[in-house]
Coordinates of C-alpha atoms in Angstrom, one line a residue:
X1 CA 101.9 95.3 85.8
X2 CA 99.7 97.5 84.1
X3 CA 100.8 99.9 81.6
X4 CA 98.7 103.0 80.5
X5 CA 99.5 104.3 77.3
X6 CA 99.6 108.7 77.2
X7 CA 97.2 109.3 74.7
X8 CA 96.7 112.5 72.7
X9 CA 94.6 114.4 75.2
X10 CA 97.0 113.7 78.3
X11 CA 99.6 115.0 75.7
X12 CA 97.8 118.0 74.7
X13 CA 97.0 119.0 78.8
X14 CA 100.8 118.4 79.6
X15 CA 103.3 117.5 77.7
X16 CA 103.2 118.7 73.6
X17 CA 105.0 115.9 72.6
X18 CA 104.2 112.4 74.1
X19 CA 103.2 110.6 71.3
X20 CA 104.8 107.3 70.8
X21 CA 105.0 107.9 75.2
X22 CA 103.6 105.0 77.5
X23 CA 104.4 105.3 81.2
X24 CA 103.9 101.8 84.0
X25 CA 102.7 101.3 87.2
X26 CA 104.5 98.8 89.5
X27 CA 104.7 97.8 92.8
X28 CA 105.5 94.6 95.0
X29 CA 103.2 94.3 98.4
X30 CA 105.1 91.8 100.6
X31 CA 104.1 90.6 104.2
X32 CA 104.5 87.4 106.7
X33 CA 105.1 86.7 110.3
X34 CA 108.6 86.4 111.8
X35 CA 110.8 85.6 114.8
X36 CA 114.2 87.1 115.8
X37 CA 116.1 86.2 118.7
X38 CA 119.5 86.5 120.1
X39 CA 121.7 85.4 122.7
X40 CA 121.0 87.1 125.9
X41 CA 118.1 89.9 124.2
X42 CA 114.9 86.9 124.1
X43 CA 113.1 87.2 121.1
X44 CA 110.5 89.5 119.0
X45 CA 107.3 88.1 116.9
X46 CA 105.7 90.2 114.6
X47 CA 104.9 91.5 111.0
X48 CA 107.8 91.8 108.8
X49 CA 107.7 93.4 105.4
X50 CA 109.6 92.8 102.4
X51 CA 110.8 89.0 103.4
X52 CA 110.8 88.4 99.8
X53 CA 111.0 91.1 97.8
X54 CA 111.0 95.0 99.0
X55 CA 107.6 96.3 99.2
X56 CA 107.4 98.8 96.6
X57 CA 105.5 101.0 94.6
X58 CA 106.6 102.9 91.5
X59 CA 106.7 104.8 87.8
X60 CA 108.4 104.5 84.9
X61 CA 108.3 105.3 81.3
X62 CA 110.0 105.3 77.8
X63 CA 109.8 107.4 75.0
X64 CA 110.7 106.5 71.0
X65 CA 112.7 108.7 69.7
X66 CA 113.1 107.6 66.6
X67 CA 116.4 106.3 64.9
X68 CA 117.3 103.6 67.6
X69 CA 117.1 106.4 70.6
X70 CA 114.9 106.5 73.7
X71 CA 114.1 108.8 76.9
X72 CA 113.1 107.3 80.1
X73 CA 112.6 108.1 83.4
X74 CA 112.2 105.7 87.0
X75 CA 111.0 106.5 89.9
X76 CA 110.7 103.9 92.7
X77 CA 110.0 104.2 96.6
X78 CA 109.7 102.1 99.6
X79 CA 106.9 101.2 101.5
X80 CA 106.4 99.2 104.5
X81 CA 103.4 96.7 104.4
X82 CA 103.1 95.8 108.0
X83 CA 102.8 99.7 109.3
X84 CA 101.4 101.1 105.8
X85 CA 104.1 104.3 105.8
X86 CA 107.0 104.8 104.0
X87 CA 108.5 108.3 105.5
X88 CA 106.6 110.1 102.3
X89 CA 106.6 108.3 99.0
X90 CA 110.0 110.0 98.4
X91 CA 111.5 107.5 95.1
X92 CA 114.5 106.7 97.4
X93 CA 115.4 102.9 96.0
X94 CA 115.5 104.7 92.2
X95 CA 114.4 108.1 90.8
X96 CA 116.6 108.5 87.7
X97 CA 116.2 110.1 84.0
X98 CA 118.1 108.3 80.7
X99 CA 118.9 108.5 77.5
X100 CA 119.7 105.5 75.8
X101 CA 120.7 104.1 72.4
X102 CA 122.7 101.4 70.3
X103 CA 125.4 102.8 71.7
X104 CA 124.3 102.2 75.8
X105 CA 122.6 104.0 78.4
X106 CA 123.3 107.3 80.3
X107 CA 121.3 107.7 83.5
X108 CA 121.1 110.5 86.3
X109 CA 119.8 110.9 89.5
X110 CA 119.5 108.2 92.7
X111 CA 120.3 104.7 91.2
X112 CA 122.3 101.0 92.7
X113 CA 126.0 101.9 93.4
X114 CA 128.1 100.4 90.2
X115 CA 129.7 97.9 92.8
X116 CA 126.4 96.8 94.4
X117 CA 125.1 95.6 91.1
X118 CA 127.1 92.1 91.4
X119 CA 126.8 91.7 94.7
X120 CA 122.9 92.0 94.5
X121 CA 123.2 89.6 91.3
X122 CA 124.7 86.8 93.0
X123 CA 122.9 87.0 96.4
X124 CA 120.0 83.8 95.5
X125 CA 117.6 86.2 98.2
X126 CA 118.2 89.3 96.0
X127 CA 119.6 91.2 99.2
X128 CA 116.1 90.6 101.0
X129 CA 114.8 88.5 103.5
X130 CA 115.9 86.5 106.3
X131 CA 118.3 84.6 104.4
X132 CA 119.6 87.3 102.5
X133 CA 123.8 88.1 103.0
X134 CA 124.2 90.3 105.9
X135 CA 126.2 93.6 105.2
X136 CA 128.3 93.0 108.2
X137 CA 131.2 95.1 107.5
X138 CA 128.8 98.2 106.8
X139 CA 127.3 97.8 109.6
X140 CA 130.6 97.6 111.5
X141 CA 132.0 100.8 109.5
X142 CA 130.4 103.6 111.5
X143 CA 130.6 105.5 108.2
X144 CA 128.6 108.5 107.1
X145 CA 128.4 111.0 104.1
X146 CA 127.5 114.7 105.5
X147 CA 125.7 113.6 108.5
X148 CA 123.8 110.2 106.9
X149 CA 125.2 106.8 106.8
X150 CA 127.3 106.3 104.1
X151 CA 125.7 103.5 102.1
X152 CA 127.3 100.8 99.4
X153 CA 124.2 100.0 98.1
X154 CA 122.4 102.9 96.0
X155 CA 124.1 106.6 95.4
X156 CA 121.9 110.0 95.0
X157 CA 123.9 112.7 92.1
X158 CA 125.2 110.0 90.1
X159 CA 125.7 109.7 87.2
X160 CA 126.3 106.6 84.9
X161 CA 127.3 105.1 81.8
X162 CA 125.8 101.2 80.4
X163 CA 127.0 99.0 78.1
X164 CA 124.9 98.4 75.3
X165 CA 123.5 94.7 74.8
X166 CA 124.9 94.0 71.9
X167 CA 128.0 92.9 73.0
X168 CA 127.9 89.3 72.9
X169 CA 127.3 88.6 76.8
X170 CA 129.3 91.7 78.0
X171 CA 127.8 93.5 80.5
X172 CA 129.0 96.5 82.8
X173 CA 128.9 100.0 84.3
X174 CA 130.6 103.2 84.9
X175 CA 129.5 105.7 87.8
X176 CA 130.4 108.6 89.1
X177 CA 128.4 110.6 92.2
X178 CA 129.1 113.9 92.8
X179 CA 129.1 114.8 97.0
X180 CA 128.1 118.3 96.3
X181 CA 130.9 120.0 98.6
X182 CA 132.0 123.4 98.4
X183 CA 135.0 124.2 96.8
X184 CA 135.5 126.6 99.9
X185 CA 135.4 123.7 102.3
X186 CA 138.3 124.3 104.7
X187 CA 140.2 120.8 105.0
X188 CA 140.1 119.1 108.9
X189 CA 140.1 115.9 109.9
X190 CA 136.2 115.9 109.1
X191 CA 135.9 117.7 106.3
X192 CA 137.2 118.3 102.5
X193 CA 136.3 119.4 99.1
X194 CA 135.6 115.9 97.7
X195 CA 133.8 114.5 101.1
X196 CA 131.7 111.9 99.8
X197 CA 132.5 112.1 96.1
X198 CA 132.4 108.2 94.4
X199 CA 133.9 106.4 91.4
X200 CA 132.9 103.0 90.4
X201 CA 132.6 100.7 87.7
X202 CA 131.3 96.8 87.2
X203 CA 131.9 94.7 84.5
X204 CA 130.0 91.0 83.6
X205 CA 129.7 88.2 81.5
X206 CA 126.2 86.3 80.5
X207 CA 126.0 83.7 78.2
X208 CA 123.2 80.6 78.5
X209 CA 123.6 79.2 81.6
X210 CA 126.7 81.0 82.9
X211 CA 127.2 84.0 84.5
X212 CA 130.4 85.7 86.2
X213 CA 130.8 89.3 87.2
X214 CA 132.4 91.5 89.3
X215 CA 132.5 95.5 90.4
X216 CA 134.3 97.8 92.3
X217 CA 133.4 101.3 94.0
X218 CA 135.6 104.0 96.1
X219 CA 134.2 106.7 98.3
X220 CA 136.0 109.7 99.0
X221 CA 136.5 111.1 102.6
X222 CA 133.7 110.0 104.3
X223 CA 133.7 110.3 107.8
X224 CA 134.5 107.2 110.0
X225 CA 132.5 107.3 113.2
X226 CA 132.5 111.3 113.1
X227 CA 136.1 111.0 114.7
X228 CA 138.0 111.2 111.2
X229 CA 138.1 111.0 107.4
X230 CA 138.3 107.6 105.3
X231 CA 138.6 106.5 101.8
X232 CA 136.1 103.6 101.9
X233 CA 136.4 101.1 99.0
X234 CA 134.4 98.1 98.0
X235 CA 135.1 95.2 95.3
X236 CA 132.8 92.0 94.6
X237 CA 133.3 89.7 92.4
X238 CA 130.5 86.7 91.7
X239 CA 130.0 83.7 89.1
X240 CA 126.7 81.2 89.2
X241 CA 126.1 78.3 86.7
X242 CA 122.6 77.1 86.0
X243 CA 122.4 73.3 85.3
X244 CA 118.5 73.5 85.2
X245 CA 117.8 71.3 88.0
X246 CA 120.0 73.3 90.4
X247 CA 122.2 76.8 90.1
X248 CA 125.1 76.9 92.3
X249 CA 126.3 80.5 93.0
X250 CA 129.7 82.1 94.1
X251 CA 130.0 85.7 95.8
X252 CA 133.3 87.1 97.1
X253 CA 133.4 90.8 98.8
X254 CA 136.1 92.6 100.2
X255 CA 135.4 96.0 101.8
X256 CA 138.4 98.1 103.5
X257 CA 138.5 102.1 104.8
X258 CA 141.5 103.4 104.7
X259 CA 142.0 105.8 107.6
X260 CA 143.8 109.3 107.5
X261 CA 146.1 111.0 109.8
X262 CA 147.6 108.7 111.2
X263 CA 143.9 106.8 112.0
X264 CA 143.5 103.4 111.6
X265 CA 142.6 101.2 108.9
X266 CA 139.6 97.9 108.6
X267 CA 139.2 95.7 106.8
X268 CA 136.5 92.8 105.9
X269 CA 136.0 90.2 104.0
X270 CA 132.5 88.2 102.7
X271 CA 132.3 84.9 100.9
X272 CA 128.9 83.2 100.0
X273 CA 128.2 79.8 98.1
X274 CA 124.8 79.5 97.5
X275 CA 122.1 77.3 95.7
X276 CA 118.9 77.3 94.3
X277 CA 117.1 74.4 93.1
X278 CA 113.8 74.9 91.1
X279 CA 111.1 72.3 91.0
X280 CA 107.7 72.6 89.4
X281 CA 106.2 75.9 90.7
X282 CA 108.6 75.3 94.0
X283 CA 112.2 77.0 94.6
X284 CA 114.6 75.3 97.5
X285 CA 117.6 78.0 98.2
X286 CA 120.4 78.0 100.6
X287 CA 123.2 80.0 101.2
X288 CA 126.2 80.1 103.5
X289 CA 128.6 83.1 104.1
X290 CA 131.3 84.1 106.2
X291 CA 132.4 87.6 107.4
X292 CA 136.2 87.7 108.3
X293 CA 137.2 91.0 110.3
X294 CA 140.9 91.1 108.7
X295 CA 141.1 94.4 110.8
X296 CA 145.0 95.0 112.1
X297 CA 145.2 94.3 116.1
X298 CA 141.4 92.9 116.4
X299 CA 140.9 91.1 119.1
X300 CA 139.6 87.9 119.4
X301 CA 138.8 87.2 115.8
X302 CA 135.6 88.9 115.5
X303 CA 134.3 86.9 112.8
X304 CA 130.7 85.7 112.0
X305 CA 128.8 82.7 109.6
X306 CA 125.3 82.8 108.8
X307 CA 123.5 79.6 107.1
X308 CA 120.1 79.9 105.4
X309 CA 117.5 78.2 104.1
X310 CA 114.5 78.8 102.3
X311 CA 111.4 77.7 100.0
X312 CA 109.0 79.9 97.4
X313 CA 106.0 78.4 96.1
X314 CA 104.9 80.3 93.1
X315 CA 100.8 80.5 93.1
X316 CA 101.1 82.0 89.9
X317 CA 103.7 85.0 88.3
X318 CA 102.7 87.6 90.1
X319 CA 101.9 85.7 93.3
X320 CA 104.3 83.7 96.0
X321 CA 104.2 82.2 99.1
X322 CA 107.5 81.7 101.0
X323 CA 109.2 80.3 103.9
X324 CA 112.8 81.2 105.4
X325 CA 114.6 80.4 108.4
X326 CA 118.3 81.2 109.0
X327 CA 121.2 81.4 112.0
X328 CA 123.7 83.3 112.8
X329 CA 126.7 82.5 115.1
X330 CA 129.0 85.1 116.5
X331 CA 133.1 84.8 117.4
X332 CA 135.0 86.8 119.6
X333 CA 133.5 90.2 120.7
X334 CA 131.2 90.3 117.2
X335 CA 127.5 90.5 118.1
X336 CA 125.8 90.8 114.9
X337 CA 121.9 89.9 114.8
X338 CA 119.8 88.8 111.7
X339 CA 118.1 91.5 109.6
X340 CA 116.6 91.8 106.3
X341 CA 113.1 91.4 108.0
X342 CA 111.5 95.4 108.4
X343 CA 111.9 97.7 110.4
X344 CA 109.8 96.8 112.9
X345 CA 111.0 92.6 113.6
X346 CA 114.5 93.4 115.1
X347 CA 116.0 92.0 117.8
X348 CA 118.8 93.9 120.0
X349 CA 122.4 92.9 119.2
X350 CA 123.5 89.4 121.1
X351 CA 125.8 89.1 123.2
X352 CA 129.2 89.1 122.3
X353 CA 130.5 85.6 120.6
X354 CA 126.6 85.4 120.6
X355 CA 124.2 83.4 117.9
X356 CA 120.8 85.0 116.8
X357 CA 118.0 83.2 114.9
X358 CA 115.4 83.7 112.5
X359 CA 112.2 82.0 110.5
X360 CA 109.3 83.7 109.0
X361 CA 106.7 82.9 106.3
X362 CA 105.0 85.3 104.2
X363 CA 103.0 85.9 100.7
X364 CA 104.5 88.4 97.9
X365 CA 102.5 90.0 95.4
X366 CA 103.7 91.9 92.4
X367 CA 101.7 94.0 89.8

């Protein structure tokens, strides 16, 4: 990373008061060659971005305020190595602004979802890759927030509260995002004044090599498959234990929507063991997890299971080369297919009760 400091020229052309100001640019560039396939769809080759961490590029920067305080700001956006665009470098995985002191962190703007933050924690991929747990039940959900998918990962108008880190290993969150409808909205079975509004809050414990935390977030009427309202809720909770020679990590998720008048209710469940074994400048990882439809009246138990493997060979810190390779089986009528590659290396859905299959290499750089 490499940091430029404002100096007192910069200062004096745009901002009065900068000194004791240094603003960072980061960025990850990620790339490597894949296969997908699926039952009864063949298979696709091609250039998959972000197998190991999320291409990236971004800004960020911190102010001393004196007295124990600080103002920063974060803005981070997507970009996809294997195509070079990124839809406009538009800050959509983070742009927020904080204030922050001994007694926490407030932050606004477009930031992780208070319940995503264990999940993400305790996934030994870091939700990317081939190997990375699937968000089945999302994907399932049909669920949008004013004409966009509804998402349980990041949330734009939030606003959140941190924990200091002082507390002795306590760690945790609380969020609120606002879903900017009209007071005047007319209630339907589509619409109402707190469409999309969400409340969450996580809560952790770190200390040496242990590590166990958990979170929990609810939206408010979002729409479920533009048919009706929902409340949607999520809850994770996640403990890992690092014995130096190998980490063994637990991830539990439960995810239900909770339909309205008279509409019916899903429900689904996720449970991951994972571990990761360091060795030299080499990392083995594996995970396995299961996605339970608990869904009242679901035919044929439309469950899936995914098993991964994977290996990282650190070149140096900034520099990695990786390998992956993963499989997923179907049951019942589920036809879920491996993703976490790109947008461009997807294969279509398998049949149902199907399997799909994936293995890529790659190189990750970071700066």
């Amino acid at each position: 990373m490499k940091a430029f400091a404002i100096g007192a020229v910069a200062a004096a052309a745009s901002f009065a008061a900068a000194a004791q100001s240094s603003v960072t640019l980061f960025g990850v560039v990620d790339a490597g060659v894949a296969r997908v396939s699926a039952t009864g769809k063949g298979h696709v080759d091609g250039l998959m971005t972000g197998g190991n961490y999320t291409s990236r590029l971004g800004f960020r920067g911190v102010e001393d305020l004196g007295g124990g305080m600080a103002a920063s700001f974060w803005l981070e956006g997507e970009t996809a190595t294997d195509v070079g665009t990124s839809a406009g470098l538009n800050f959509v995985r983070r742009s927020t602004v904080s204030l922050s002191g001994r007694w926490g962190e407030l932050r606004l703007g477009r930031d992780y979802t208070a319940n995503y933050v264990p999940f993400l924690s305790f996934d030994v991929y870091g939700q990317r890759g081939i190997g990375t747990i699937e968000h089945f039940a999302t994907a399932a959900g049909a669920l949008t927030v004013n004409g966009a998918a509804a998402s349980d990962i990041r949330n734009s108008n939030s606003v959140t509260y941190f924990l200091p880190a002082n507390l002795g290993g306590v760690y945790g969150n609380l969020q609120y995002a606002f879903g900017e409808r009209s007071s005047s909205t007319v209630a339907s079975a589509t619409a109402s004044k707190k469409q999309g509004n969400y409340a969450g809050a996580s809560l952790g414990y770190a200390s040496g090599p242990l590590n166990i935390g958990g979170g929990y977030g609810n939206f408010s009427d979002v729409s479920r498959a533009a048919a009706y309202l929902t409340d949607y809720s999520i809850g994770s909770l996640g403990a890992s234990y690092d014995f130096g020679f190998i980490k063994p990590i637990f991830l539990y998720q439960t995810e239900r929507a909770d339909g309205k008048l008279g509409q019916p209710d899903f429900k689904f469940d996720t449970i991951a063991i994972a571990l990761s074994a360091p060795f030299g400048a080499s990392t083995v990882r594996a995970t396995y997890h299961s996605y339970n439809n608990k869904t009242a009246g679901t035919a044929g138990n439309n469950d899936a299971a995914k098993l991964s493997l994977g290996y990282v060979y650190n070149l140096s810190k900034r520099t990695a080369l990786y390998a992956d390779v993963a499989r997923l089986r179907n049951k019942g009528s589920a036809s879920f297919v491996i993703g976490g590659l790109g947008g461009s290396v997807v294969a279509g859905a398998p049949t149902a009760g199907g399997t799909s299959t994936a293995f890529g290499v790659g190189i990750r750089h970071s700066f």
